[in-house]
Amino acid sequence: MKRILFFSLFFLLSIYLDVNYLVAENKTDEVQVLLRRPLPEIFLPALMVKAQGDFQSLVIPLKRAGKLIMIEGVVDSVQGNLILDTGSTSLVLNSIYFRKSRRSGNQVSGGITGAMKTISKSMIKMLQISDVFYQNIEADVTDLGHLENARNIKILGFFGLSMLTDFEIVIDISNNVLELHKTDRDGNRLNSKEKRPSFDLNLPVFNSSDVLFVEAKINKRNYVFCLDTGAESNVLSSQLPDKILSTVTVLRRSSLRGVGSKKVDVFHGIMNDFSIGNQSIKGMQTLITNLTAMAESYGLHIDGMLGCDFFEKGVFYIDLKQKNLGVCFHNNQKE
């Protein structure tokens, strides 16, 4: 039975994706974003993964490599860094460190430039991150060596959203902190001493196979964005109306190549007319590129993604059970 799991803006699991780090022809134009693009045709619910640990609330330090957001972990005695990726569903591991894996039939991956790669699977006995751990979980395995080379840091893999369904997630990039709060069936915190603050912004999120989507506005029109901590930059679809794209100040254009020989054009720019809820956010960097294959892989229309540049604007509270996003913006972002 085929399964399709998502791996964030451009990385899918089960007819699967590849994570292709795109490098510009000109080294000065290196694009600091993980562009992952899937190729699947069917979609089934993501697998449930049970987190374990004797705590109600947990604070986990975050690490940064450029604009990659990472957490330290140990996977079957191998210690290293996992990219925190709310745009992917599950656990994806680096084949450099996890070679005892089995091939997954005809499951392949494809990057934004069309490169193909077979995905393998591996059964993990133990994954430990601080005081939270997982036992006997299946992971997808692919070569992530290009990411390690680009950042010169040990990367064990991607830690996706389905690994955190038992928690309310608090992401505070400015203080390099990830908070996990266990919740009851209705999404209320079990730790009554840890109260939620008063949010500057409180809005619904749409969860599709453990990938989060939210509505935001450009030029007063609503568009659908993927919330993706695994991406180093925001991304807009090049197929948005010209009136919308004209609100972006384009800085330069890059010709990028992936693992294969094909190239793709990406525009770098600044968003001047973006708002979410009642909050206007100006000056965020973005890329503009074609997201057609990404939309097909998600099985829904998508207009862009909100990456690290967006998450740097405040403290984000994600309640998966209540399907809610709360944001406390930093003072310099408040109108």
mmCIF file of C-alpha atoms in Angstrom:
data_model
loop_
_atom_site.group_PDB
_atom_site.id
_atom_site.type_symbol
_atom_site.label_atom_id
_atom_site.label_comp_id
_atom_site.label_asym_id
_atom_site.label_seq_id
_atom_site.Cartn_x
_atom_site.Cartn_y
_atom_site.Cartn_z
ATOM 1 C CA MET A 1 0.000 0.000 0.000
ATOM 2 C CA LYS A 2 1.490 3.276 -1.047
ATOM 3 C CA ARG A 3 1.827 6.032 1.537
ATOM 4 C CA ILE A 4 2.471 9.675 0.865
ATOM 5 C CA LEU A 5 3.994 11.789 3.577
ATOM 6 C CA PHE A 6 5.010 15.355 3.118
ATOM 7 C CA PHE A 7 8.496 16.729 3.477
ATOM 8 C CA SER A 8 7.912 20.478 3.543
ATOM 9 C CA LEU A 9 8.177 22.980 0.780
ATOM 10 C CA PHE A 10 9.683 20.614 -1.609
ATOM 11 C CA PHE A 11 10.187 17.282 0.168
ATOM 12 C CA LEU A 12 7.600 14.538 0.193
ATOM 13 C CA LEU A 13 7.411 11.097 1.706
ATOM 14 C CA SER A 14 5.959 7.969 0.199
ATOM 15 C CA ILE A 15 6.219 8.458 -3.486
ATOM 16 C CA TYR A 16 8.573 10.905 -1.934
ATOM 17 C CA LEU A 17 10.750 13.796 -2.242
ATOM 18 C CA ASP A 18 14.243 14.793 -2.386
ATOM 19 C CA VAL A 19 15.825 17.706 -0.633
ATOM 20 C CA ASN A 20 17.860 19.450 -3.272
ATOM 21 C CA TYR A 21 19.965 22.324 -2.038
ATOM 22 C CA LEU A 22 20.066 24.668 -5.004
ATOM 23 C CA VAL A 23 23.340 26.414 -5.636
ATOM 24 C CA ALA A 24 23.560 29.456 -7.839
ATOM 25 C CA GLU A 25 25.930 29.546 -10.772
ATOM 26 C CA ASN A 26 27.469 32.574 -9.130
ATOM 27 C CA LYS A 27 28.621 31.735 -5.599
ATOM 28 C CA THR A 28 27.595 35.198 -4.389
ATOM 29 C CA ASP A 29 24.027 34.350 -5.355
ATOM 30 C CA GLU A 30 23.756 31.265 -3.163
ATOM 31 C CA VAL A 31 20.104 30.826 -2.279
ATOM 32 C CA GLN A 32 19.624 30.276 1.418
ATOM 33 C CA VAL A 33 16.492 28.171 1.293
ATOM 34 C CA LEU A 34 15.735 24.474 1.171
ATOM 35 C CA LEU A 35 13.720 24.012 -1.978
ATOM 36 C CA ARG A 36 12.172 20.589 -1.852
ATOM 37 C CA ARG A 37 9.753 19.332 -4.397
ATOM 38 C CA PRO A 38 7.713 16.114 -4.446
ATOM 39 C CA LEU A 39 6.353 14.007 -7.249
ATOM 40 C CA PRO A 40 3.464 11.956 -5.841
ATOM 41 C CA GLU A 41 0.018 11.135 -7.047
ATOM 42 C CA ILE A 42 -1.970 9.888 -4.043
ATOM 43 C CA PHE A 43 -2.395 11.104 -0.489
ATOM 44 C CA LEU A 44 -3.250 9.228 2.664
ATOM 45 C CA PRO A 45 -3.255 10.370 6.304
ATOM 46 C CA ALA A 46 0.154 10.674 7.943
ATOM 47 C CA LEU A 47 1.266 8.051 10.416
ATOM 48 C CA MET A 48 0.704 8.623 14.117
ATOM 49 C CA VAL A 49 3.937 8.737 16.102
ATOM 50 C CA LYS A 50 3.755 8.478 19.893
ATOM 51 C CA ALA A 51 6.114 10.673 21.919
ATOM 52 C CA GLN A 52 7.188 9.455 25.362
ATOM 53 C CA GLY A 53 8.723 11.163 28.377
ATOM 54 C CA ASP A 54 8.001 11.910 32.046
ATOM 55 C CA PHE A 55 7.204 15.613 31.822
ATOM 56 C CA GLN A 56 4.318 17.981 31.164
ATOM 57 C CA SER A 57 6.335 20.913 29.822
ATOM 58 C CA LEU A 58 9.792 20.803 28.289
ATOM 59 C CA VAL A 59 12.214 23.480 27.058
ATOM 60 C CA ILE A 60 14.616 22.385 24.300
ATOM 61 C CA PRO A 61 17.498 24.583 23.060
ATOM 62 C CA LEU A 62 17.525 25.461 19.380
ATOM 63 C CA LYS A 63 20.669 25.685 17.272
ATOM 64 C CA ARG A 64 21.185 27.799 14.183
ATOM 65 C CA ALA A 65 23.253 27.262 11.060
ATOM 66 C CA GLY A 66 22.566 30.264 8.903
ATOM 67 C CA LYS A 67 18.775 30.306 8.958
ATOM 68 C CA LEU A 68 18.399 26.589 9.482
ATOM 69 C CA ILE A 69 16.645 25.846 12.794
ATOM 70 C CA MET A 70 17.939 22.679 14.454
ATOM 71 C CA ILE A 71 17.663 20.589 17.594
ATOM 72 C CA GLU A 72 20.221 18.158 18.979
ATOM 73 C CA GLY A 73 19.239 14.528 19.102
ATOM 74 C CA VAL A 74 20.472 10.960 19.336
ATOM 75 C CA VAL A 75 19.212 8.405 16.809
ATOM 76 C CA ASP A 76 20.188 4.816 17.633
ATOM 77 C CA SER A 77 23.327 6.049 19.451
ATOM 78 C CA VAL A 78 24.278 8.461 16.625
ATOM 79 C CA GLN A 79 24.405 12.021 17.980
ATOM 80 C CA GLY A 80 23.906 15.071 15.792
ATOM 81 C CA ASN A 81 21.496 17.739 14.602
ATOM 82 C CA LEU A 82 17.964 17.431 13.256
ATOM 83 C CA ILE A 83 16.382 20.235 11.243
ATOM 84 C CA LEU A 84 13.111 21.309 12.863
ATOM 85 C CA ASP A 85 10.719 21.180 9.927
ATOM 86 C CA THR A 86 7.040 22.049 10.412
ATOM 87 C CA GLY A 87 6.617 21.754 6.652
ATOM 88 C CA SER A 88 7.281 18.010 6.641
ATOM 89 C CA THR A 89 5.339 15.180 8.187
ATOM 90 C CA SER A 90 7.674 12.699 9.750
ATOM 91 C CA LEU A 91 11.309 11.703 10.262
ATOM 92 C CA VAL A 92 13.778 11.760 7.368
ATOM 93 C CA LEU A 93 17.337 10.601 8.028
ATOM 94 C CA ASN A 94 20.669 11.148 6.314
ATOM 95 C CA SER A 95 21.903 7.986 4.603
ATOM 96 C CA ILE A 96 25.493 9.014 5.395
ATOM 97 C CA TYR A 97 24.874 7.888 8.996
ATOM 98 C CA PHE A 98 22.067 5.363 8.511
ATOM 99 C CA ARG A 99 23.136 2.912 5.825
ATOM 100 C CA LYS A 100 21.263 -0.151 7.066
ATOM 101 C CA SER A 101 18.045 0.661 5.276
ATOM 102 C CA ARG A 102 15.836 -1.078 2.760
ATOM 103 C CA ARG A 103 14.691 0.300 -0.546
ATOM 104 C CA SER A 104 11.062 1.305 -0.810
ATOM 105 C CA GLY A 105 10.059 -0.307 -4.073
ATOM 106 C CA ASN A 106 9.299 2.297 -6.696
ATOM 107 C CA GLN A 107 9.305 5.235 -4.330
ATOM 108 C CA VAL A 108 11.493 7.965 -5.721
ATOM 109 C CA SER A 109 12.170 11.611 -5.083
ATOM 110 C CA GLY A 110 12.458 14.584 -7.353
ATOM 111 C CA GLY A 111 13.900 18.000 -6.713
ATOM 112 C CA ILE A 112 12.790 21.311 -8.107
ATOM 113 C CA THR A 113 15.163 20.897 -11.036
ATOM 114 C CA GLY A 114 13.945 17.396 -11.813
ATOM 115 C CA ALA A 115 16.690 15.236 -10.269
ATOM 116 C CA MET A 116 15.533 11.759 -9.230
ATOM 117 C CA LYS A 117 16.579 9.612 -6.302
ATOM 118 C CA THR A 118 15.336 6.421 -4.644
ATOM 119 C CA ILE A 119 14.166 6.661 -1.046
ATOM 120 C CA SER A 120 14.965 3.938 1.471
ATOM 121 C CA LYS A 121 13.359 3.136 4.806
ATOM 122 C CA SER A 122 14.808 2.207 8.163
ATOM 123 C CA MET A 123 13.370 1.078 11.497
ATOM 124 C CA ILE A 124 14.756 3.212 14.326
ATOM 125 C CA LYS A 125 14.884 1.635 17.780
ATOM 126 C CA MET A 126 15.316 4.885 19.718
ATOM 127 C CA LEU A 127 15.218 8.609 18.994
ATOM 128 C CA GLN A 128 15.979 10.886 21.947
ATOM 129 C CA ILE A 129 15.679 14.684 22.026
ATOM 130 C CA SER A 130 16.234 16.126 25.498
ATOM 131 C CA ASP A 131 13.674 14.334 27.743
ATOM 132 C CA VAL A 132 11.330 13.285 24.939
ATOM 133 C CA PHE A 133 11.939 9.994 23.149
ATOM 134 C CA TYR A 134 10.434 7.729 20.505
ATOM 135 C CA GLN A 135 10.772 3.960 20.161
ATOM 136 C CA ASN A 136 10.501 1.643 17.161
ATOM 137 C CA ILE A 137 9.604 4.213 14.538
ATOM 138 C CA GLU A 138 10.016 3.983 10.783
ATOM 139 C CA ALA A 139 12.063 6.685 9.076
ATOM 140 C CA ASP A 140 12.721 7.605 5.476
ATOM 141 C CA VAL A 141 16.388 7.650 4.465
ATOM 142 C CA THR A 142 18.030 9.687 1.713
ATOM 143 C CA ASP A 143 21.347 11.382 0.995
ATOM 144 C CA LEU A 144 21.543 14.805 2.685
ATOM 145 C CA GLY A 145 25.288 15.243 2.204
ATOM 146 C CA HIS A 146 24.795 18.374 0.103
ATOM 147 C CA LEU A 147 23.124 20.093 3.075
ATOM 148 C CA GLU A 148 25.993 19.176 5.367
ATOM 149 C CA ASN A 149 28.523 20.477 2.853
ATOM 150 C CA ALA A 150 26.623 23.739 2.417
ATOM 151 C CA ARG A 151 26.459 24.400 6.180
ATOM 152 C CA ASN A 152 29.553 22.508 7.378
ATOM 153 C CA ILE A 153 27.601 20.909 10.211
ATOM 154 C CA LYS A 154 26.512 17.361 11.028
ATOM 155 C CA ILE A 155 22.875 16.895 9.960
ATOM 156 C CA LEU A 156 21.160 13.643 10.932
ATOM 157 C CA GLY A 157 17.958 14.525 9.129
ATOM 158 C CA PHE A 158 14.619 16.344 9.307
ATOM 159 C CA PHE A 159 12.280 16.257 12.319
ATOM 160 C CA GLY A 160 8.737 16.663 11.016
ATOM 161 C CA LEU A 161 5.460 17.852 12.457
ATOM 162 C CA SER A 162 3.838 14.445 13.070
ATOM 163 C CA MET A 163 6.537 13.820 15.687
ATOM 164 C CA LEU A 164 4.961 16.592 17.794
ATOM 165 C CA THR A 165 1.220 15.946 17.582
ATOM 166 C CA ASP A 166 0.996 15.282 21.349
ATOM 167 C CA PHE A 167 2.153 18.812 22.165
ATOM 168 C CA GLU A 168 1.428 22.472 21.919
ATOM 169 C CA ILE A 169 4.558 23.787 20.203
ATOM 170 C CA VAL A 170 6.156 27.125 21.088
ATOM 171 C CA ILE A 171 8.877 28.374 18.732
ATOM 172 C CA ASP A 172 10.988 31.272 20.001
ATOM 173 C CA ILE A 173 13.818 31.776 17.530
ATOM 174 C CA SER A 174 15.101 35.018 19.076
ATOM 175 C CA ASN A 175 15.864 33.155 22.331
ATOM 176 C CA ASN A 176 16.743 29.882 20.549
ATOM 177 C CA VAL A 177 14.087 27.939 22.445
ATOM 178 C CA LEU A 178 11.540 25.270 21.533
ATOM 179 C CA GLU A 179 8.867 24.573 24.155
ATOM 180 C CA LEU A 180 6.752 21.414 24.186
ATOM 181 C CA HIS A 181 3.610 21.345 26.344
ATOM 182 C CA LYS A 182 1.607 18.136 26.653
ATOM 183 C CA THR A 183 -2.090 18.703 26.050
ATOM 184 C CA ASP A 184 -5.340 16.873 26.702
ATOM 185 C CA ARG A 185 -7.738 15.707 24.010
ATOM 186 C CA ASP A 186 -9.100 19.242 23.611
ATOM 187 C CA GLY A 187 -5.676 20.870 23.294
ATOM 188 C CA ASN A 188 -5.494 22.301 26.832
ATOM 189 C CA ARG A 189 -2.115 22.230 28.578
ATOM 190 C CA LEU A 190 -1.744 19.537 31.249
ATOM 191 C CA ASN A 191 0.657 21.790 33.150
ATOM 192 C CA SER A 192 -1.682 24.355 34.697
ATOM 193 C CA LYS A 193 1.283 26.434 35.898
ATOM 194 C CA GLU A 194 2.341 27.177 32.320
ATOM 195 C CA LYS A 195 -0.209 29.720 31.150
ATOM 196 C CA ARG A 196 -0.522 30.938 27.585
ATOM 197 C CA PRO A 197 0.147 34.647 27.110
ATOM 198 C CA SER A 198 -2.223 37.109 25.497
ATOM 199 C CA PHE A 199 -1.591 36.787 21.759
ATOM 200 C CA ASP A 200 -1.138 39.695 19.355
ATOM 201 C CA LEU A 201 -2.501 37.429 16.657
ATOM 202 C CA ASN A 202 -4.771 34.407 16.945
ATOM 203 C CA LEU A 203 -5.942 32.638 13.799
ATOM 204 C CA PRO A 204 -6.886 29.189 12.493
ATOM 205 C CA VAL A 205 -4.479 26.911 10.686
ATOM 206 C CA PHE A 206 -5.334 24.157 8.227
ATOM 207 C CA ASN A 207 -3.630 20.829 8.845
ATOM 208 C CA SER A 208 -3.342 18.627 5.755
ATOM 209 C CA SER A 209 -1.521 15.328 6.446
ATOM 210 C CA ASP A 210 0.474 17.003 9.218
ATOM 211 C CA VAL A 211 1.558 19.930 7.077
ATOM 212 C CA LEU A 212 0.296 23.312 8.297
ATOM 213 C CA PHE A 213 -1.262 25.961 6.085
ATOM 214 C CA VAL A 214 -2.493 29.446 6.904
ATOM 215 C CA GLU A 215 -4.161 32.292 5.066
ATOM 216 C CA ALA A 216 -2.381 35.635 4.704
ATOM 217 C CA LYS A 217 -2.914 38.719 2.571
ATOM 218 C CA ILE A 218 -0.948 40.424 -0.166
ATOM 219 C CA ASN A 219 -2.447 43.642 -1.468
ATOM 220 C CA LYS A 220 -5.592 42.890 0.611
ATOM 221 C CA ARG A 221 -6.215 39.567 -1.154
ATOM 222 C CA ASN A 222 -6.156 36.204 0.657
ATOM 223 C CA TYR A 223 -3.590 33.582 -0.282
ATOM 224 C CA VAL A 224 -2.637 30.153 1.111
ATOM 225 C CA PHE A 225 0.827 29.672 2.652
ATOM 226 C CA CYS A 226 2.606 26.645 4.100
ATOM 227 C CA LEU A 227 4.158 27.246 7.540
ATOM 228 C CA ASP A 228 7.668 25.832 7.181
ATOM 229 C CA THR A 229 10.437 26.226 9.757
ATOM 230 C CA GLY A 230 12.599 24.003 7.543
ATOM 231 C CA ALA A 231 12.883 26.693 4.869
ATOM 232 C CA GLU A 232 15.409 29.469 5.260
ATOM 233 C CA SER A 233 13.405 32.011 3.276
ATOM 234 C CA ASN A 234 9.837 32.831 2.364
ATOM 235 C CA VAL A 235 8.760 31.767 -1.118
ATOM 236 C CA LEU A 236 6.068 33.153 -3.428
ATOM 237 C CA SER A 237 4.618 31.401 -6.445
ATOM 238 C CA SER A 238 5.645 32.915 -9.759
ATOM 239 C CA GLN A 239 2.093 32.199 -10.937
ATOM 240 C CA LEU A 240 0.542 34.808 -8.665
ATOM 241 C CA PRO A 241 -1.127 37.702 -10.534
ATOM 242 C CA ASP A 242 1.191 40.409 -11.825
ATOM 243 C CA LYS A 243 -0.551 42.921 -9.554
ATOM 244 C CA ILE A 244 0.515 40.843 -6.534
ATOM 245 C CA LEU A 245 4.051 40.164 -7.700
ATOM 246 C CA SER A 246 4.500 43.885 -8.395
ATOM 247 C CA THR A 247 4.302 44.508 -4.626
ATOM 248 C CA VAL A 248 7.661 42.714 -4.300
ATOM 249 C CA THR A 249 10.827 44.726 -4.841
ATOM 250 C CA VAL A 250 12.958 42.399 -6.976
ATOM 251 C CA LEU A 251 16.648 42.623 -6.094
ATOM 252 C CA ARG A 252 18.219 40.093 -8.418
ATOM 253 C CA ARG A 253 17.717 36.946 -10.444
ATOM 254 C CA SER A 254 19.651 33.703 -10.099
ATOM 255 C CA SER A 255 20.056 30.735 -12.385
ATOM 256 C CA LEU A 256 20.201 27.768 -10.062
ATOM 257 C CA ARG A 257 21.149 24.160 -10.565
ATOM 258 C CA GLY A 258 20.271 21.192 -8.399
ATOM 259 C CA VAL A 259 21.829 17.775 -8.170
ATOM 260 C CA GLY A 260 20.937 17.143 -11.797
ATOM 261 C CA SER A 261 21.806 19.166 -14.863
ATOM 262 C CA LYS A 262 18.584 21.152 -15.159
ATOM 263 C CA LYS A 263 18.402 24.781 -14.082
ATOM 264 C CA VAL A 264 15.642 26.896 -12.602
ATOM 265 C CA ASP A 265 15.218 30.661 -12.369
ATOM 266 C CA VAL A 266 14.623 32.212 -8.952
ATOM 267 C CA PHE A 267 14.028 35.871 -8.181
ATOM 268 C CA HIS A 268 15.166 37.379 -4.883
ATOM 269 C CA GLY A 269 13.077 40.207 -3.462
ATOM 270 C CA ILE A 270 11.515 42.112 -0.556
ATOM 271 C CA MET A 271 7.822 41.799 0.359
ATOM 272 C CA ASN A 272 6.245 45.253 0.769
ATOM 273 C CA ASP A 273 2.537 44.512 1.193
ATOM 274 C CA PHE A 274 2.184 41.364 3.286
ATOM 275 C CA SER A 275 -0.173 40.975 6.242
ATOM 276 C CA ILE A 276 -1.455 38.110 8.347
ATOM 277 C CA GLY A 277 -4.540 38.576 10.475
ATOM 278 C CA ASN A 278 -4.494 42.223 11.507
ATOM 279 C CA GLN A 279 -0.688 42.439 11.442
ATOM 280 C CA SER A 280 1.207 44.032 8.573
ATOM 281 C CA ILE A 281 4.771 42.786 8.125
ATOM 282 C CA LYS A 282 7.043 44.675 5.754
ATOM 283 C CA GLY A 283 10.572 44.099 4.597
ATOM 284 C CA MET A 284 10.632 40.299 4.664
ATOM 285 C CA GLN A 285 12.913 38.654 2.144
ATOM 286 C CA THR A 286 11.368 36.227 -0.308
ATOM 287 C CA LEU A 287 12.111 34.097 -3.323
ATOM 288 C CA ILE A 288 9.805 33.894 -6.329
ATOM 289 C CA THR A 289 9.730 30.634 -8.254
ATOM 290 C CA ASN A 290 7.358 28.106 -9.800
ATOM 291 C CA LEU A 291 5.523 26.040 -7.174
ATOM 292 C CA THR A 292 3.289 23.976 -9.468
ATOM 293 C CA ALA A 293 4.820 20.603 -8.566
ATOM 294 C CA MET A 294 4.689 21.480 -4.883
ATOM 295 C CA ALA A 295 0.963 22.267 -5.129
ATOM 296 C CA GLU A 296 0.358 18.982 -6.948
ATOM 297 C CA SER A 297 2.207 17.049 -4.269
ATOM 298 C CA TYR A 298 0.192 18.654 -1.464
ATOM 299 C CA GLY A 299 -3.017 18.032 -3.357
ATOM 300 C CA LEU A 300 -4.186 21.604 -2.890
ATOM 301 C CA HIS A 301 -3.537 25.039 -4.297
ATOM 302 C CA ILE A 302 -0.666 26.838 -2.596
ATOM 303 C CA ASP A 303 0.534 30.393 -3.151
ATOM 304 C CA GLY A 304 3.729 30.389 -1.124
ATOM 305 C CA MET A 305 5.460 29.436 2.081
ATOM 306 C CA LEU A 306 6.495 31.222 5.240
ATOM 307 C CA GLY A 307 9.966 30.222 6.407
ATOM 308 C CA CYS A 308 12.573 31.358 8.919
ATOM 309 C CA ASP A 309 12.270 35.050 7.934
ATOM 310 C CA PHE A 310 8.648 34.916 9.095
ATOM 311 C CA PHE A 311 9.310 32.963 12.306
ATOM 312 C CA GLU A 312 11.930 35.524 13.333
ATOM 313 C CA LYS A 313 9.177 38.136 13.776
ATOM 314 C CA GLY A 314 7.890 36.846 17.116
ATOM 315 C CA VAL A 315 7.091 33.865 19.340
ATOM 316 C CA PHE A 316 4.793 31.308 17.699
ATOM 317 C CA TYR A 317 2.341 29.023 19.524
ATOM 318 C CA ILE A 318 1.052 26.105 17.425
ATOM 319 C CA ASP A 319 -1.815 24.050 18.854
ATOM 320 C CA LEU A 320 -2.393 21.120 16.495
ATOM 321 C CA LYS A 321 -5.445 19.793 18.342
ATOM 322 C CA GLN A 322 -7.233 23.142 18.366
ATOM 323 C CA LYS A 323 -5.892 23.951 14.884
ATOM 324 C CA ASN A 324 -4.777 27.336 16.045
ATOM 325 C CA LEU A 325 -1.775 29.629 15.601
ATOM 326 C CA GLY A 326 -1.027 32.260 18.232
ATOM 327 C CA VAL A 327 1.697 34.858 17.772
ATOM 328 C CA CYS A 328 3.335 37.315 20.168
ATOM 329 C CA PHE A 329 5.177 39.714 17.872
ATOM 330 C CA HIS A 330 8.406 41.379 18.906
ATOM 331 C CA ASN A 331 7.980 45.033 19.852
ATOM 332 C CA ASN A 332 9.666 46.282 16.676
ATOM 333 C CA GLN A 333 7.060 44.424 14.611
ATOM 334 C CA LYS A 334 3.961 45.801 16.316
ATOM 335 C CA GLU A 335 2.037 48.534 14.572
#
